[in-house]
Amino acid sequence: MGAGAAAAGAGSAFGGAVAAAGPDPNIVPVPEWTKMLGAGVNANPYGKPSVFEKDVVRREVDWLTASHESSVSFTPLYALDGVITPNGLCFVRHHGGEAEIDPDKYRLMIHGMVDRPLVFTLEDIKRMPGRVNRAYFLECAANSGMEWRGAQLNGCQFTHGMIHNVFYTGVPLKTLLDMAGVNPKGKWVLAEGADAAVMTRSIPLEKAMQDCLVAFAMNGEALRPEQGYPVRLVVPGWEGNMWVKWLRRLKVGDQPWQQREETSKYTDLLADGRSRRFTFVMDAKSVVTSPSPQAPLKLKGPNVMSGIAWSGRGTIRRVDVSLDGGRNWTTARIEGPAMPMAMTRFYLDFDWSGQELMVQSRAMDDSGYVQPTKAELRAVRGTNSIYHNNGIQTWLVRGNGETENVEVG
Amino acid sequence: SAPVIGLGRTALPEEIAAWNIDVRPDGEGLPAGAGSVRRGEDLFLQNCATCHGEFGEGAGRWPVLAGGRGTLQSDRPEKTIGSFWPYASTVFDYVRRAMPFGNNQSLTADDTYAIVAYLLNLNDLVPEDYVLSKDNFPKVELPNQPNFFDDDRETAEKAFWKNDPCMADCAGAVHVTARAQVLNVTPDADPPK
């Protein structure tokens, strides 16, 4: 950014344009891309982002896990806007690597406490009546988990990037369960994946019948392989681990199965040594994505604070933003759709004079839940519960615009 | 509601048997078979110890499977089968389902009983001459089972539901108390090669 542009930025805070010292070389002479033909319409049969966006990618934190196959990558939230996560940037959590399944060989089985155990092909699922389109966030239970003990990772990609929000196309799980005929004594459904982790979770039948989906498309196209191609489970508002990918089996039973992912993992150890289990819902949460450590402020004057909010308990009703570490709050502007259990975008247009800021956001949902501070959460849970950290994030913006993950008290 | 006609077909018993390998705490799903601690030790050394250590102590960042009793209230809890897991059935189910990592579902029912017996022995829960079987499995109790309880956020965290959170002059002086840059463990900005 040249000095002229910086001056123009500062000047515009007062509503007036500043005269340039001379002609902008990006205007005079005519740019190369205006004089020469560009690539043809099918140079990229499946289009990619601009080469100038090459840094906007998923990232991994090597020290977090013992293997790349049971690990996680993070959505680059700092560079995204709106509410829909591009398919190729949706964070990935595998427990046994990415299964590559031939859709012709895909099978889904329903059995257990049902009248008719059934096997479906992918074509069967695509021929089912009552297809729906729904946007939901999928947040890993461990999102922000590395921050329980204090500020650790420097960027919202790493502190909050185990989340994505896409439009799913599929059929209600209820449709399939009704076809099989659930026994009145059935209370739980075991969902299982076909990958090398053979991931299993026990889901209450009530939730399965209420709003879960068997999805085969995301954002209008087939599921990405890393998101469970050809079929995954959608469990709105609930922790991402339950959204079983490469879904191959649904078993109805009268009690939970106490599988590894609901005993050893995805249980929440409290300070007194006891542990919560079946903590399914993801509570209301938000984060300012810009400014943030990977998206520092560049210019004084007008700036747009941008962020996301979501709640597994319903629809985001309001987001408040603080510039002084939580002493004073301003209600932000929610822009675009605010749908239940889906990512919601908020903005605060503000003027920055170069002063130090302690930026926070605080989400409220229509159940009346208000996003707590990390200190409030720790007072109830201690620091070893790993999962479900929805505490308020603070970004320290310095006078030069550099931004850091901090905690305040 | 009436089932949709013409979609799906009846699952055959042998198809259900092929995938229906889950085991519950009450023993439902356990296959016929048995295995001793001694045989489990041999199998563990051949198939598991590279990652989990000869005594379940864990190699590198791979999971620790034994020890850690009495650490759950400490600053750094060690959550193992013996110190944390509520049910032995989960060990059997998970080992047969997804271990060894990278050579999954290669263990027979007897192999799995033996490895689970060895893991119980490593956690000081059964003696060295113990033989685990379908019959005595439901009698095995893990020490931390009573310490799990269902999600109670709606009562324990009821204070987080409030109509009018503070908007002005909410806190005293605010200071930075922790900084991520001090740790310096964030990956570089360069995209992956």
Coordinates of C-alpha atoms in Angstrom, one line a residue:
Chain A
M1 CA 0.0 0.0 0.0
G2 CA 1.6 3.3 -1.1
A3 CA 1.8 6.4 1.0
G4 CA -0.8 8.1 -1.2
A5 CA -3.4 5.4 -0.5
A6 CA -2.7 5.6 3.2
A7 CA -3.2 9.4 3.2
A8 CA -6.4 8.9 1.3
G9 CA -7.6 6.4 3.9
A10 CA -6.9 8.8 6.8
G11 CA -8.5 11.7 4.9
S12 CA -11.6 9.8 4.2
A13 CA -12.4 9.6 7.9
F14 CA -13.6 13.2 7.6
G15 CA -15.6 12.5 4.4
G16 CA -13.3 14.3 2.0
A17 CA -11.0 12.8 -0.7
V18 CA -7.4 13.8 -0.6
A19 CA -5.7 14.9 -3.8
A20 CA -3.1 12.5 -5.2
A21 CA 0.4 13.7 -5.8
G22 CA 0.4 12.3 -9.3
P23 CA -1.3 9.8 -11.7
D24 CA -1.7 6.3 -10.2
P25 CA 0.4 3.8 -12.3
N26 CA -2.5 1.3 -11.9
I27 CA -4.6 3.7 -13.9
V28 CA -2.1 5.3 -16.3
P29 CA -1.0 3.5 -18.5
V30 CA -3.7 0.9 -19.4
P31 CA -3.1 -2.3 -17.4
E32 CA -1.8 -5.5 -19.1
W33 CA -5.1 -7.4 -18.4
T34 CA -7.0 -4.8 -20.3
K35 CA -4.8 -5.0 -23.4
M36 CA -4.5 -8.8 -23.8
L37 CA -7.1 -11.6 -24.0
G38 CA -7.4 -13.7 -20.9
A39 CA -8.0 -17.4 -20.6
G40 CA -10.9 -19.1 -22.3
V41 CA -14.2 -20.1 -20.6
N42 CA -13.2 -23.6 -19.9
A43 CA -9.5 -23.2 -19.0
N44 CA -10.5 -24.5 -15.6
P45 CA -13.4 -27.0 -15.9
Y46 CA -13.7 -26.9 -12.2
G47 CA -12.8 -23.4 -11.2
K48 CA -10.3 -22.4 -8.5
P49 CA -9.8 -19.2 -6.5
S50 CA -7.6 -16.4 -7.8
V51 CA -3.8 -17.1 -7.6
F52 CA -3.7 -14.1 -5.3
E53 CA -5.8 -16.0 -2.8
K54 CA -3.4 -18.9 -2.5
D55 CA -2.8 -18.3 1.2
V56 CA -6.5 -18.8 2.0
V57 CA -6.3 -22.5 2.8
R58 CA -7.0 -25.0 5.5
R59 CA -4.1 -25.4 7.9
E60 CA -2.9 -28.0 10.4
V61 CA -1.2 -27.6 13.7
D62 CA 1.4 -30.4 13.7
W63 CA 2.0 -30.6 17.5
L64 CA -1.7 -31.1 18.2
T65 CA -2.0 -34.8 17.3
A66 CA 0.1 -37.9 16.8
S67 CA -0.9 -38.6 13.2
H68 CA -2.3 -36.8 10.2
E69 CA -5.0 -39.5 9.8
S70 CA -6.5 -38.8 13.2
S71 CA -6.2 -35.1 13.2
V72 CA -7.8 -31.8 12.3
S73 CA -7.3 -29.0 9.9
F74 CA -8.8 -25.5 10.3
T75 CA -11.1 -23.3 8.3
P76 CA -9.4 -19.9 7.3
L77 CA -12.2 -17.9 9.0
Y78 CA -10.1 -14.7 9.0
A79 CA -10.3 -14.5 5.2
L80 CA -14.0 -15.5 4.7
D81 CA -17.1 -13.4 4.7
G82 CA -20.9 -14.0 4.6
V83 CA -22.2 -17.2 6.1
I84 CA -21.5 -20.0 3.7
T85 CA -18.2 -21.8 3.9
P86 CA -16.7 -22.8 0.5
N87 CA -16.6 -26.6 0.3
G88 CA -12.8 -26.8 -0.3
L89 CA -12.1 -24.7 2.8
C90 CA -14.4 -26.6 5.3
F91 CA -12.3 -27.8 8.2
V92 CA -11.6 -31.5 8.2
R93 CA -11.6 -33.9 11.2
H94 CA -10.7 -37.5 10.5
H95 CA -10.1 -40.3 13.0
G96 CA -8.9 -42.9 10.4
G97 CA -8.1 -40.9 7.3
E98 CA -10.3 -40.1 4.3
A99 CA -12.2 -43.0 3.0
E100 CA -12.7 -43.1 -0.8
I101 CA -16.0 -44.8 -1.5
D102 CA -17.3 -45.8 -4.9
P103 CA -20.9 -44.5 -4.9
D104 CA -22.1 -47.6 -6.7
K105 CA -20.7 -49.7 -3.8
Y106 CA -22.1 -47.5 -1.1
R107 CA -24.7 -49.1 1.2
L108 CA -26.6 -47.9 4.2
M109 CA -28.1 -50.4 6.6
I110 CA -30.8 -49.9 9.2
H111 CA -31.4 -52.6 11.8
G112 CA -31.8 -53.4 15.5
M113 CA -35.2 -52.7 17.1
V114 CA -37.0 -52.1 13.9
D115 CA -39.8 -54.0 12.1
R116 CA -37.9 -54.4 8.8
P117 CA -34.1 -54.3 8.7
L118 CA -33.3 -52.5 5.4
V119 CA -30.4 -51.9 3.1
F120 CA -30.3 -48.8 0.9
T121 CA -28.2 -47.8 -2.1
L122 CA -27.2 -44.2 -2.8
E123 CA -29.8 -44.2 -5.6
D124 CA -32.5 -45.3 -3.2
I125 CA -31.7 -42.3 -0.9
K126 CA -31.7 -39.9 -3.9
R127 CA -35.1 -41.3 -4.9
M128 CA -36.7 -40.8 -1.5
P129 CA -39.6 -38.3 -1.2
G130 CA -39.4 -35.2 1.0
R131 CA -35.9 -34.0 0.0
V132 CA -34.8 -30.8 2.0
N133 CA -32.2 -28.1 1.8
R134 CA -31.0 -26.8 5.2
A135 CA -28.0 -24.6 6.3
Y136 CA -26.3 -25.6 9.5
F137 CA -23.1 -25.0 11.3
L138 CA -20.9 -28.0 12.1
E139 CA -18.6 -27.2 15.0
C140 CA -16.1 -29.6 16.4
A141 CA -16.7 -30.2 20.1
A142 CA -13.0 -29.4 20.6
N143 CA -13.1 -26.0 18.8
S144 CA -11.2 -23.5 21.0
G145 CA -10.2 -26.4 23.2
M146 CA -6.6 -25.4 23.1
E147 CA -7.5 -22.1 24.7
W148 CA -9.0 -23.5 28.0
R149 CA -5.7 -22.7 29.9
G150 CA -5.1 -19.4 28.3
A151 CA -4.3 -17.7 25.0
Q152 CA -2.3 -20.2 23.0
L153 CA -2.8 -20.0 19.2
N154 CA -2.5 -16.7 17.3
G155 CA -5.3 -16.5 14.8
C156 CA -9.1 -17.2 14.6
Q157 CA -8.4 -19.9 12.1
F158 CA -6.7 -21.9 14.9
T159 CA -8.7 -20.7 17.9
H160 CA -12.2 -21.0 16.2
G161 CA -11.6 -22.7 12.8
M162 CA -13.0 -26.1 13.6
I163 CA -16.3 -24.9 12.2
H164 CA -18.0 -24.7 8.8
N165 CA -21.5 -23.7 7.6
V166 CA -22.9 -25.1 4.4
F167 CA -26.3 -25.9 2.8
Y168 CA -27.0 -29.6 3.0
T169 CA -29.3 -31.4 0.6
G170 CA -30.7 -34.7 1.8
V171 CA -33.7 -36.5 3.4
P172 CA -34.8 -36.4 7.0
L173 CA -33.4 -39.3 9.0
K174 CA -37.0 -39.9 10.2
T175 CA -38.0 -40.9 6.6
L176 CA -35.6 -43.8 6.7
L177 CA -36.4 -44.8 10.3
D178 CA -40.1 -44.8 9.4
M179 CA -39.5 -47.1 6.5
A180 CA -37.8 -49.6 8.8
G181 CA -40.5 -49.1 11.5
V182 CA -39.0 -48.3 14.9
N183 CA -40.0 -50.5 17.8
P184 CA -41.8 -48.5 20.5
K185 CA -39.0 -49.6 23.0
G186 CA -36.4 -48.0 20.7
K187 CA -34.8 -45.0 22.5
W188 CA -31.4 -44.5 20.9
V189 CA -29.8 -44.8 17.4
L190 CA -26.3 -45.9 16.8
A191 CA -24.8 -44.1 13.8
E192 CA -21.7 -45.7 12.2
G193 CA -19.2 -44.6 9.5
A194 CA -17.6 -46.8 6.9
D195 CA -14.0 -45.4 7.2
A196 CA -11.1 -46.9 9.0
A197 CA -12.2 -45.3 12.3
V198 CA -15.7 -46.9 12.0
M199 CA -16.9 -43.9 14.0
T200 CA -19.9 -44.6 16.1
R201 CA -22.1 -42.4 18.3
S202 CA -25.3 -43.0 20.2
I203 CA -28.0 -40.4 19.3
P204 CA -31.2 -40.1 21.2
L205 CA -34.1 -41.3 19.0
E206 CA -36.0 -38.1 19.8
K207 CA -33.3 -36.0 18.1
A208 CA -33.0 -38.5 15.2
M209 CA -36.7 -38.1 14.5
Q210 CA -36.7 -34.4 15.0
D211 CA -34.3 -32.8 12.6
C212 CA -31.4 -35.0 11.6
L213 CA -30.7 -35.4 7.9
V214 CA -29.1 -38.0 5.8
A215 CA -27.2 -35.7 3.4
F216 CA -25.6 -36.3 0.0
A217 CA -24.9 -32.8 -1.1
M218 CA -23.3 -29.7 0.3
N219 CA -23.5 -26.2 -1.2
G220 CA -25.2 -27.7 -4.2
E221 CA -22.7 -30.4 -5.2
A222 CA -21.9 -33.9 -4.0
L223 CA -20.3 -34.1 -0.5
R224 CA -16.5 -33.7 -0.6
P225 CA -14.7 -36.9 0.1
E226 CA -13.2 -35.4 3.3
Q227 CA -16.8 -34.5 4.4
G228 CA -18.2 -38.1 4.0
Y229 CA -18.8 -38.7 0.4
P230 CA -21.3 -40.0 -0.6
V231 CA -23.5 -39.7 2.5
R232 CA -23.1 -38.1 6.0
L233 CA -25.3 -37.6 9.0
V234 CA -26.4 -34.0 9.8
V235 CA -27.2 -33.4 13.5
P236 CA -28.2 -29.7 13.7
G237 CA -26.8 -27.7 16.6
W238 CA -24.9 -30.7 18.1
E239 CA -21.2 -31.4 18.4
G240 CA -19.5 -32.2 15.1
N241 CA -18.3 -35.7 16.2
M242 CA -21.9 -36.9 15.9
W243 CA -22.2 -35.9 12.3
V244 CA -21.0 -39.3 11.2
K245 CA -19.3 -39.3 7.8
W246 CA -19.4 -42.1 5.2
L247 CA -22.6 -43.1 7.1
R248 CA -23.1 -46.9 6.6
R249 CA -25.2 -48.1 9.5
L250 CA -28.0 -47.0 11.8
K251 CA -29.0 -49.3 14.6
V252 CA -32.0 -48.7 16.9
G253 CA -31.6 -49.8 20.5
D254 CA -33.1 -49.2 24.0
Q255 CA -30.0 -47.7 25.6
P256 CA -26.8 -45.9 24.5
W257 CA -23.8 -48.0 23.5
Q258 CA -21.2 -46.1 25.4
Q259 CA -18.8 -46.1 22.5
R260 CA -15.2 -44.7 22.7
E261 CA -16.3 -41.4 21.2
E262 CA -18.8 -40.8 24.0
T263 CA -16.8 -42.1 27.0
S264 CA -13.0 -41.7 26.5
K265 CA -13.6 -38.8 24.1
Y266 CA -16.3 -36.1 24.0
T267 CA -16.9 -36.3 27.7
D268 CA -16.1 -33.2 29.7
L269 CA -13.9 -33.5 32.8
L270 CA -14.7 -31.0 35.5
A271 CA -12.4 -29.7 38.3
D272 CA -13.9 -32.0 40.9
G273 CA -12.8 -35.1 38.9
R274 CA -16.3 -35.9 37.7
S275 CA -17.2 -35.8 34.0
R276 CA -20.2 -34.7 32.0
R277 CA -21.3 -37.1 29.3
F278 CA -23.7 -36.6 26.3
T279 CA -22.9 -32.9 26.2
F280 CA -24.5 -32.8 22.7
V281 CA -25.5 -29.2 22.1
M282 CA -23.0 -26.5 21.0
D283 CA -23.8 -23.4 23.0
A284 CA -24.0 -19.8 21.6
K285 CA -20.6 -18.5 20.5
S286 CA -19.1 -15.8 18.4
V287 CA -15.7 -14.5 17.2
V288 CA -14.5 -11.4 15.4
T289 CA -12.8 -12.6 12.3
S290 CA -11.5 -9.2 11.2
P291 CA -9.6 -7.7 12.8
S292 CA -7.9 -10.8 14.1
P293 CA -4.2 -11.9 14.3
Q294 CA -4.2 -13.1 10.7
A295 CA -6.2 -10.0 9.6
P296 CA -4.6 -7.0 11.2
L297 CA -5.9 -3.4 10.8
K298 CA -4.1 -1.7 7.9
L299 CA -5.5 1.8 7.8
K300 CA -6.8 4.4 10.3
G301 CA -10.2 5.9 9.7
P302 CA -13.2 3.9 8.6
N303 CA -13.0 0.1 9.2
V304 CA -15.4 -2.7 9.1
M305 CA -15.4 -5.2 12.0
S306 CA -16.7 -8.5 10.8
G307 CA -17.5 -11.6 12.7
I308 CA -19.6 -14.8 13.0
A309 CA -22.0 -16.0 15.6
W310 CA -23.9 -19.3 16.0
S311 CA -25.9 -21.3 18.6
G312 CA -26.9 -24.9 18.7
R313 CA -29.8 -23.9 20.9
G314 CA -31.6 -21.8 18.3
T315 CA -31.3 -18.6 16.3
I316 CA -28.8 -15.8 17.0
R317 CA -30.9 -12.9 18.2
R318 CA -28.2 -10.3 18.9
V319 CA -24.4 -9.8 18.9
D320 CA -22.7 -7.1 21.0
V321 CA -19.2 -5.9 20.4
S322 CA -16.7 -4.3 22.8
L323 CA -13.6 -2.3 21.9
D324 CA -12.4 -2.0 25.5
G325 CA -12.2 -5.6 26.7
G326 CA -15.8 -5.9 27.8
R327 CA -16.3 -2.7 29.8
N328 CA -18.7 -1.2 27.2
W329 CA -20.7 -2.8 24.5
T330 CA -22.3 -1.8 21.2
T331 CA -24.9 -4.0 19.4
A332 CA -23.6 -5.0 16.1
R333 CA -25.5 -5.2 12.8
I334 CA -26.6 -8.7 11.8
E335 CA -26.5 -8.9 8.0
G336 CA -27.8 -11.7 5.9
P337 CA -29.8 -14.8 7.0
A338 CA -30.1 -15.5 10.8
M339 CA -31.3 -19.1 10.7
P340 CA -31.6 -21.6 13.5
M341 CA -28.4 -23.5 14.3
A342 CA -26.6 -21.8 11.4
M343 CA -23.7 -19.3 11.2
T344 CA -24.7 -15.7 11.3
R345 CA -22.6 -12.8 10.1
F346 CA -22.3 -9.5 12.0
Y347 CA -20.6 -6.2 11.3
L348 CA -19.7 -3.1 13.2
D349 CA -18.7 -0.1 11.1
F350 CA -16.2 1.8 13.2
D351 CA -13.6 4.6 13.0
W352 CA -10.1 3.7 14.2
S353 CA -7.8 6.5 15.3
G354 CA -4.9 4.2 16.0
Q355 CA -5.7 3.6 19.6
E356 CA -5.1 0.2 21.2
L357 CA -8.3 -1.9 21.2
M358 CA -9.4 -5.0 23.1
V359 CA -12.0 -6.4 20.7
Q360 CA -14.6 -8.8 21.9
S361 CA -18.0 -10.1 20.7
R362 CA -20.8 -11.6 22.7
A363 CA -23.6 -13.7 21.1
M364 CA -27.2 -14.0 22.4
D365 CA -29.6 -16.6 21.0
D366 CA -33.4 -16.9 21.1
S367 CA -33.3 -19.2 24.1
G368 CA -32.0 -16.3 26.1
Y369 CA -28.5 -17.8 26.4
V370 CA -25.7 -15.1 26.5
Q371 CA -22.2 -16.2 25.5
P372 CA -20.1 -16.3 28.8
T373 CA -16.6 -15.1 29.4
K374 CA -13.8 -17.7 29.6
A375 CA -13.5 -16.8 33.3
E376 CA -17.2 -17.6 33.9
L377 CA -16.8 -20.9 32.1
R378 CA -13.7 -21.8 34.1
A379 CA -15.5 -21.0 37.4
V380 CA -18.0 -23.8 36.6
R381 CA -15.8 -26.3 34.8
G382 CA -12.2 -25.7 35.6
T383 CA -9.6 -25.9 32.7
N384 CA -9.5 -29.6 31.8
S385 CA -12.8 -30.3 30.1
I386 CA -11.2 -30.0 26.6
Y387 CA -14.5 -29.6 24.8
H388 CA -17.3 -27.0 24.5
N389 CA -15.2 -23.8 25.1
N390 CA -17.6 -21.1 23.9
G391 CA -16.0 -18.3 26.0
I392 CA -15.7 -14.7 24.7
Q393 CA -12.5 -14.2 22.6
T394 CA -10.4 -11.1 23.1
W395 CA -8.2 -9.6 20.3
L396 CA -5.6 -7.0 21.3
V397 CA -5.2 -4.5 18.4
R398 CA -2.0 -2.4 18.8
G399 CA -1.4 1.1 17.6
N400 CA 0.3 -0.3 14.4
G401 CA -2.8 -2.5 13.7
E402 CA -1.1 -5.8 14.6
T403 CA -3.5 -8.0 16.5
E404 CA -2.9 -10.7 19.0
N405 CA -4.9 -13.4 20.9
V406 CA -4.9 -12.4 24.5
E407 CA -6.9 -12.9 27.7
V408 CA -8.0 -10.0 29.9
G409 CA -9.0 -9.7 33.5
Chain B
S1 CA -46.7 -43.4 8.7
A2 CA -46.8 -46.0 6.0
P3 CA -43.4 -47.2 4.6
V4 CA -42.4 -46.0 1.2
I5 CA -42.7 -48.8 -1.3
G6 CA -39.9 -49.6 -3.7
L7 CA -37.0 -48.1 -1.9
G8 CA -34.4 -50.3 -0.1
R9 CA -34.6 -54.0 0.5
T10 CA -34.6 -56.3 3.5
A11 CA -31.2 -56.7 5.1
L12 CA -30.0 -60.3 5.2
P13 CA -28.9 -61.8 8.6
E14 CA -25.3 -62.4 7.3
E15 CA -25.2 -58.7 6.1
I16 CA -26.2 -57.5 9.5
A17 CA -23.8 -59.8 11.2
A18 CA -20.9 -58.4 9.1
W19 CA -21.3 -54.9 10.3
N20 CA -23.1 -55.4 13.7
I21 CA -20.0 -55.5 15.9
D22 CA -20.9 -53.0 18.6
V23 CA -20.7 -54.1 22.2
R24 CA -22.7 -52.5 25.1
P25 CA -21.8 -52.3 28.8
D26 CA -24.4 -55.0 29.6
G27 CA -22.4 -57.4 27.3
E28 CA -24.9 -57.3 24.4
G29 CA -22.9 -57.8 21.2
L30 CA -20.0 -59.8 22.8
P31 CA -18.9 -62.6 20.5
A32 CA -18.1 -66.1 21.8
G33 CA -14.5 -66.5 22.8
A34 CA -11.9 -65.9 25.5
G35 CA -8.3 -64.7 26.0
S36 CA -5.7 -64.7 28.8
V37 CA -3.5 -61.9 30.1
R38 CA -0.5 -63.9 29.0
R39 CA -1.6 -64.3 25.4
G40 CA -2.7 -60.7 25.4
E41 CA 0.8 -59.6 26.4
D42 CA 2.2 -61.4 23.3
L43 CA -0.4 -59.9 21.0
F44 CA 0.1 -56.5 22.5
L45 CA 3.8 -56.6 22.0
Q46 CA 3.4 -57.7 18.4
N47 CA 0.5 -55.3 17.4
C48 CA 0.3 -52.4 19.8
A49 CA 3.4 -51.6 21.7
T50 CA 5.1 -49.6 18.9
C51 CA 2.6 -46.8 19.5
H52 CA 1.3 -47.5 23.0
G53 CA 4.5 -48.7 24.7
E54 CA 5.1 -52.2 26.2
F55 CA 3.1 -51.4 29.3
G56 CA 0.5 -49.1 27.8
E57 CA 2.5 -46.1 28.8
G58 CA 2.4 -44.5 25.3
A59 CA 5.2 -43.7 22.9
G60 CA 5.6 -40.1 21.8
R61 CA 2.2 -38.5 21.5
W62 CA 0.4 -41.8 21.0
P63 CA -2.3 -42.5 23.6
V64 CA -1.4 -43.7 27.1
L65 CA -3.6 -46.7 28.0
A66 CA -2.6 -47.5 31.6
G67 CA -1.9 -45.7 34.8
G68 CA -3.0 -42.2 35.8
R69 CA -5.2 -43.4 38.7
G70 CA -6.0 -40.5 41.1
T71 CA -5.0 -37.7 38.6
L72 CA -8.4 -36.6 37.4
Q73 CA -8.5 -33.6 39.9
S74 CA -4.9 -32.7 39.3
D75 CA -3.6 -29.9 37.1
R76 CA -2.6 -32.4 34.4
P77 CA -5.0 -35.4 34.4
E78 CA -3.9 -38.6 32.8
K79 CA -7.0 -40.1 31.3
T80 CA -6.4 -43.8 30.6
I81 CA -8.6 -46.9 30.5
G82 CA -7.9 -47.5 34.2
S83 CA -8.2 -43.9 35.4
F84 CA -11.0 -42.6 33.2
W85 CA -12.9 -45.0 31.0
P86 CA -16.3 -46.0 32.5
Y87 CA -16.8 -49.3 30.7
A88 CA -14.6 -52.3 29.7
S89 CA -17.1 -53.0 26.9
T90 CA -15.8 -49.9 25.2
V91 CA -12.3 -51.2 25.2
F92 CA -13.4 -54.5 23.5
D93 CA -15.6 -52.7 21.0
Y94 CA -13.0 -50.0 20.1
V95 CA -10.0 -52.4 19.8
R96 CA -12.0 -54.7 17.5
R97 CA -13.5 -51.9 15.6
A98 CA -10.6 -49.5 14.9
M99 CA -7.3 -51.0 16.1
P100 CA -4.5 -51.6 15.4
F101 CA -4.4 -48.1 13.8
G102 CA -3.8 -48.8 10.1
N103 CA -4.5 -52.5 10.3
N104 CA -8.0 -52.3 11.5
Q105 CA -10.4 -55.2 12.1
S106 CA -7.5 -57.7 11.8
L107 CA -8.0 -59.2 15.3
T108 CA -10.1 -62.2 16.0
A109 CA -12.6 -62.3 18.9
D110 CA -10.1 -64.4 21.0
D111 CA -7.3 -62.0 20.1
T112 CA -9.5 -59.1 21.3
Y113 CA -10.4 -60.8 24.6
A114 CA -6.7 -61.4 25.2
I115 CA -5.6 -57.9 24.5
V116 CA -8.4 -56.5 26.7
A117 CA -7.4 -58.8 29.5
Y118 CA -3.8 -57.6 29.2
L119 CA -5.0 -53.9 29.2
L120 CA -7.0 -54.7 32.4
N121 CA -4.0 -56.3 33.9
L122 CA -1.8 -53.3 33.0
N123 CA -4.3 -51.1 34.9
D124 CA -4.1 -53.4 38.0
L125 CA -7.7 -54.5 37.6
V126 CA -7.2 -58.2 37.0
P127 CA -4.3 -60.6 38.1
E128 CA -1.7 -62.0 35.7
D129 CA -3.4 -65.4 35.4
Y130 CA -6.8 -63.9 34.5
V131 CA -8.8 -65.2 31.5
L132 CA -11.4 -62.9 30.1
S133 CA -14.4 -64.4 28.3
K134 CA -17.9 -63.6 27.1
D135 CA -19.2 -65.1 30.3
N136 CA -17.2 -63.1 32.9
F137 CA -17.0 -59.9 30.9
P138 CA -20.1 -58.1 32.3
K139 CA -18.6 -58.6 35.8
V140 CA -15.6 -56.4 35.0
E141 CA -16.1 -52.9 36.4
L142 CA -13.9 -49.9 35.8
P143 CA -13.2 -47.6 38.7
N144 CA -14.2 -44.3 37.2
Q145 CA -17.7 -45.4 36.0
P146 CA -19.6 -43.7 38.9
N147 CA -18.1 -40.4 38.1
F148 CA -19.9 -39.7 34.8
F149 CA -23.2 -37.9 34.8
D150 CA -25.5 -36.6 32.0
D151 CA -25.2 -33.1 30.6
D152 CA -26.5 -30.6 33.3
R153 CA -25.6 -27.3 31.7
E154 CA -29.2 -26.1 31.7
T155 CA -29.1 -26.2 35.5
A156 CA -25.4 -25.9 36.4
E157 CA -25.0 -23.0 34.0
K158 CA -28.4 -21.4 34.3
A159 CA -26.7 -18.1 35.0
F160 CA -25.7 -17.9 31.4
W161 CA -29.4 -17.4 30.4
K162 CA -30.1 -13.7 31.0
N163 CA -32.3 -11.1 29.4
D164 CA -30.2 -7.9 29.8
P165 CA -26.4 -8.4 29.9
C166 CA -24.4 -5.4 31.0
M167 CA -23.8 -2.9 28.2
A168 CA -21.9 0.0 29.9
D169 CA -19.3 0.4 32.6
C170 CA -19.4 -3.4 33.2
A171 CA -16.0 -4.1 34.6
G172 CA -13.2 -2.3 36.4
A173 CA -9.9 -1.7 34.8
V174 CA -9.1 -4.3 32.1
H175 CA -5.6 -5.7 31.7
V176 CA -4.0 -8.2 29.4
T177 CA -3.4 -11.3 31.5
A178 CA -2.2 -13.8 28.9
R179 CA -0.7 -13.6 25.4
A180 CA -0.5 -16.2 22.6
Q181 CA 2.6 -14.7 21.1
V182 CA 4.6 -15.5 24.3
L183 CA 4.0 -19.2 23.6
N184 CA 4.8 -18.9 19.9
V185 CA 3.4 -22.3 18.9
T186 CA 1.2 -21.1 15.9
P187 CA 2.2 -22.4 12.5
D188 CA 3.8 -20.0 10.1
A189 CA 1.6 -18.0 7.7
D190 CA 3.1 -19.7 4.7
P191 CA 0.5 -22.1 3.1
P192 CA 1.3 -25.8 3.1
K193 CA 3.6 -26.9 0.2

